């Protein structure tokens, strides 16, 4: 007996639909892999990377973990970045967080969740770095959404500080790192203005984006 029968049925219907619309699709896809973008996003099931940016299979290289963190000793994330940047030669790295992130909320409000608290510790470090900014926001939900933004900004900085990105820029490789936030409430992406295209940009962008008032109309 096949388990999760409905998912296999969905898969068959999807594959047949793709072939009907484009008979050569899977043949082409199996021969080349040359995405232009690396997406580093949250594992949250409500933030499906390809779908929200309207990209087909083959167009987006994806790494997801709880709360879209880029930790300098995380070999999994670093390996994805190294392969994407050095081998696939992606031109853009997108760090995408989302408002209402459960991981960020758990970190901010000190929820007891067991092992994952160790991972969320990195977000608590971000909160500590920006404690004054966060303390100035009275409404807990808005404070949490601001931390979602600040977390993305810090993760963009972490991406830019890896040897992988620094080496790419040193060699003159075309590569930009972006910080975005997705709103579950309206399905829209917001650009946080934290786009860094070379090593000199990093400090300037970081200062500029932090001194900008928080986004209006938080989701
Ligand atoms: Zn999340």
Short mmCIF file of C-alpha atoms and ligand atoms in Angstrom, two decimals:
data_model
loop_
_atom_site.label_atom_id
_atom_site.label_comp_id
_atom_site.label_asym_id
_atom_site.label_seq_id
_atom_site.Cartn_x
_atom_site.Cartn_y
_atom_site.Cartn_z
CA UNK A 1 0.00 0.00 0.00
CA UNK A 2 1.35 3.37 -0.95
CA UNK A 3 1.45 5.78 1.95
CA UNK A 4 0.42 9.43 1.56
CA UNK A 5 -1.46 8.47 -1.58
CA UNK A 6 -2.90 11.95 -2.05
CA UNK A 7 0.57 13.46 -2.34
CA UNK A 8 1.57 11.00 -5.07
CA UNK A 9 -1.65 11.77 -6.89
CA UNK A 10 -0.93 15.48 -6.60
CA UNK A 11 2.56 14.85 -7.94
CA UNK A 12 1.32 12.90 -10.93
CA UNK A 13 -1.25 15.57 -11.77
CA UNK A 14 1.40 18.30 -11.43
CA UNK A 15 3.97 16.50 -13.62
CA UNK A 16 1.34 15.78 -16.27
CA UNK A 17 0.17 19.40 -16.21
CA UNK A 18 3.73 20.68 -16.66
CA UNK A 19 4.35 18.36 -19.64
CA UNK A 20 1.05 19.35 -21.19
CA UNK A 21 1.98 23.04 -21.02
CA UNK A 22 5.62 22.52 -22.00
CA UNK A 23 6.52 19.04 -23.37
CA UNK A 24 10.30 19.63 -23.16
CA UNK A 25 10.31 21.03 -19.62
CA UNK A 26 11.70 18.07 -17.63
CA UNK A 27 14.10 17.09 -20.40
CA UNK A 28 15.62 20.59 -20.37
CA UNK A 29 15.64 20.79 -16.59
CA UNK A 30 17.47 17.50 -16.15
CA UNK A 31 20.33 18.67 -18.41
CA UNK A 32 21.19 22.05 -16.93
CA UNK A 33 21.23 23.67 -13.52
CA UNK A 34 21.98 27.36 -13.68
CA UNK A 35 19.85 29.33 -11.23
CA UNK A 36 20.66 33.04 -10.88
CA UNK A 37 19.43 33.29 -7.32
CA UNK A 38 20.18 31.76 -3.95
CA UNK A 39 17.30 32.04 -1.50
CA UNK A 40 17.99 31.80 2.23
CA UNK A 41 14.59 31.71 3.90
CA UNK A 42 12.61 30.47 6.86
CA UNK A 43 11.46 26.84 7.02
CA UNK A 44 7.91 28.08 7.74
CA UNK A 45 5.48 26.22 5.46
CA UNK A 46 3.66 29.46 4.68
CA UNK A 47 6.68 30.95 2.90
CA UNK A 48 7.20 28.77 -0.20
CA UNK A 49 10.22 30.32 -1.90
CA UNK A 50 9.59 29.56 -5.59
CA UNK A 51 5.90 30.33 -5.45
CA UNK A 52 6.09 33.77 -3.91
CA UNK A 53 8.61 35.04 -6.44
CA UNK A 54 6.95 33.23 -9.34
CA UNK A 55 9.98 31.15 -10.32
CA UNK A 56 9.93 27.69 -11.87
CA UNK A 57 11.99 24.67 -10.79
CA UNK A 58 15.58 25.32 -11.86
CA UNK A 59 15.48 29.05 -11.26
CA UNK A 60 16.02 29.35 -7.51
CA UNK A 61 18.62 27.59 -5.37
CA UNK A 62 17.12 27.30 -1.90
CA UNK A 63 18.32 26.95 1.66
CA UNK A 64 15.79 27.15 4.46
CA UNK A 65 16.07 26.85 8.22
CA UNK A 66 14.11 28.10 11.21
CA UNK A 67 14.20 31.92 11.14
CA UNK A 68 16.50 32.20 8.07
CA UNK A 69 19.74 32.31 10.02
CA UNK A 70 23.24 32.43 8.57
CA UNK A 71 25.53 31.14 11.29
CA UNK A 72 29.25 31.25 10.59
CA UNK A 73 29.83 27.71 11.83
CA UNK A 74 26.78 26.14 10.13
CA UNK A 75 28.41 23.85 7.59
CA UNK A 76 25.08 23.10 5.95
CA UNK A 77 24.31 26.75 5.14
CA UNK A 78 27.94 27.53 4.24
CA UNK A 79 28.09 24.56 1.86
CA UNK A 80 24.93 25.71 0.12
CA UNK A 81 26.39 29.20 -0.22
CA UNK A 82 29.75 27.95 -1.44
CA UNK A 83 28.22 25.70 -4.08
CA UNK A 84 25.74 28.35 -5.19
CA UNK A 85 28.31 31.14 -5.45
CA UNK A 86 31.50 29.35 -6.53
CA UNK A 87 30.07 26.60 -8.70
CA UNK A 88 26.65 27.72 -9.90
CA UNK A 89 27.75 31.38 -9.96
CA UNK A 90 24.45 32.79 -8.77
CA UNK A 91 24.33 36.57 -9.10
CA UNK A 92 22.02 37.27 -6.17
CA UNK A 93 21.73 35.98 -2.63
CA UNK A 94 18.35 36.81 -1.10
CA UNK A 95 17.88 36.55 2.66
CA UNK A 96 14.14 36.54 3.18
CA UNK A 97 12.49 36.65 6.58
CA UNK A 98 8.81 37.00 7.28
CA UNK A 99 6.60 38.91 9.69
CA UNK A 100 4.96 36.73 12.33
CA UNK A 101 7.95 34.35 12.32
CA UNK A 102 7.40 31.75 15.04
CA UNK A 103 11.13 31.35 15.59
CA UNK A 104 11.66 35.06 16.08
CA UNK A 105 8.64 35.30 18.40
CA UNK A 106 9.84 32.34 20.46
CA UNK A 107 13.24 33.98 20.84
CA UNK A 108 11.82 37.39 21.72
CA UNK A 109 9.29 36.12 24.22
CA UNK A 110 11.54 33.40 25.70
CA UNK A 111 9.23 30.50 24.90
CA UNK A 112 10.30 27.13 26.26
CA UNK A 113 10.57 24.78 23.27
CA UNK A 114 13.48 22.50 24.13
CA UNK A 115 16.45 21.92 21.83
CA UNK A 116 15.49 24.58 19.31
CA UNK A 117 16.08 27.25 21.97
CA UNK A 118 19.80 26.76 21.28
CA UNK A 119 19.29 27.68 17.62
CA UNK A 120 17.04 30.60 18.53
CA UNK A 121 19.78 31.91 20.78
CA UNK A 122 21.24 33.56 17.68
CA UNK A 123 18.08 35.66 17.35
CA UNK A 124 18.27 36.58 21.01
CA UNK A 125 21.77 37.86 20.27
CA UNK A 126 20.31 40.03 17.50
CA UNK A 127 17.64 41.29 19.92
CA UNK A 128 20.32 42.11 22.46
CA UNK A 129 22.34 44.04 19.87
CA UNK A 130 19.26 46.13 19.06
CA UNK A 131 17.69 46.22 22.50
CA UNK A 132 17.16 50.00 22.56
CA UNK A 133 15.43 49.97 19.19
CA UNK A 134 13.15 47.15 20.25
CA UNK A 135 12.38 48.55 23.70
CA UNK A 136 11.12 51.71 22.01
CA UNK A 137 8.27 49.74 20.41
CA UNK A 138 5.40 49.28 22.88
CA UNK A 139 3.17 46.84 20.98
CA UNK A 140 4.60 43.28 21.32
CA UNK A 141 3.51 42.19 17.81
CA UNK A 142 5.17 45.24 16.24
CA UNK A 143 8.30 44.68 18.32
CA UNK A 144 8.39 41.12 17.03
CA UNK A 145 7.96 42.23 13.42
CA UNK A 146 10.76 44.78 13.85
CA UNK A 147 12.98 41.98 15.16
CA UNK A 148 12.07 39.97 12.03
CA UNK A 149 13.45 42.88 9.98
CA UNK A 150 16.53 43.38 12.16
CA UNK A 151 17.24 39.66 11.97
CA UNK A 152 17.24 39.81 8.15
CA UNK A 153 19.57 42.82 8.21
CA UNK A 154 21.98 40.97 10.52
CA UNK A 155 21.83 37.81 8.41
CA UNK A 156 22.63 39.80 5.25
CA UNK A 157 25.65 41.12 7.12
CA UNK A 158 26.60 37.57 8.10
CA UNK A 159 26.37 36.46 4.44
CA UNK A 160 28.58 39.36 3.36
CA UNK A 161 31.19 38.54 6.00
CA UNK A 162 31.69 34.91 4.96
CA UNK A 163 34.94 34.01 3.21
CA UNK A 164 32.78 32.79 0.31
CA UNK A 165 31.26 36.18 -0.45
CA UNK A 166 34.40 38.14 0.38
CA UNK A 167 36.45 35.94 -1.99
CA UNK A 168 33.83 36.30 -4.74
CA UNK A 169 33.94 40.08 -4.50
CA UNK A 170 37.73 40.08 -4.33
CA UNK A 171 37.82 38.15 -7.59
CA UNK A 172 35.45 40.63 -9.19
CA UNK A 173 32.50 38.21 -9.39
CA UNK A 174 29.14 39.89 -9.89
CA UNK A 175 27.20 39.20 -6.70
CA UNK A 176 24.60 41.16 -4.74
CA UNK A 177 23.13 40.25 -1.36
CA UNK A 178 19.59 41.39 -0.58
CA UNK A 179 17.43 41.57 2.57
CA UNK A 180 13.69 41.08 2.16
CA UNK A 181 10.71 40.46 4.40
CA UNK A 182 7.56 38.63 3.38
CA UNK A 183 4.16 39.39 4.90
CA UNK A 184 1.95 36.39 5.52
CA UNK A 185 -1.06 38.70 5.72
CA UNK A 186 -0.94 39.98 2.14
CA UNK A 187 1.58 37.76 0.34
CA UNK A 188 3.80 40.75 -0.49
CA UNK A 189 7.56 41.12 -0.23
CA UNK A 190 9.23 44.21 1.20
CA UNK A 191 12.79 45.19 0.29
CA UNK A 192 14.55 46.38 3.44
CA UNK A 193 17.05 48.41 1.42
CA UNK A 194 19.91 46.22 2.63
CA UNK A 195 21.33 45.40 -0.79
CA UNK A 196 25.09 44.98 -0.74
CA UNK A 197 27.06 44.50 -3.96
CA UNK A 198 30.63 44.89 -2.72
CA UNK A 199 32.63 44.88 0.49
CA UNK A 200 32.69 48.68 0.75
CA UNK A 201 28.90 48.87 0.57
CA UNK A 202 28.36 46.78 3.66
CA UNK A 203 29.08 49.28 6.42
CA UNK A 204 27.35 52.12 4.56
CA UNK A 205 24.19 50.11 3.86
CA UNK A 206 24.06 48.66 7.37
CA UNK A 207 24.25 52.10 9.00
CA UNK A 208 21.77 53.63 6.56
CA UNK A 209 19.18 50.91 6.90
CA UNK A 210 19.31 50.87 10.69
CA UNK A 211 18.86 54.59 10.94
CA UNK A 212 15.82 54.48 8.72
CA UNK A 213 12.51 54.47 10.62
CA UNK A 214 10.86 51.04 10.92
CA UNK A 215 8.69 49.99 7.96
CA UNK A 216 5.22 51.41 7.96
CA UNK A 217 2.17 49.18 8.02
CA UNK A 218 3.76 46.13 9.55
CA UNK A 219 1.88 42.98 8.78
ZN1 LIG B 1 9.70 31.88 10.31
#
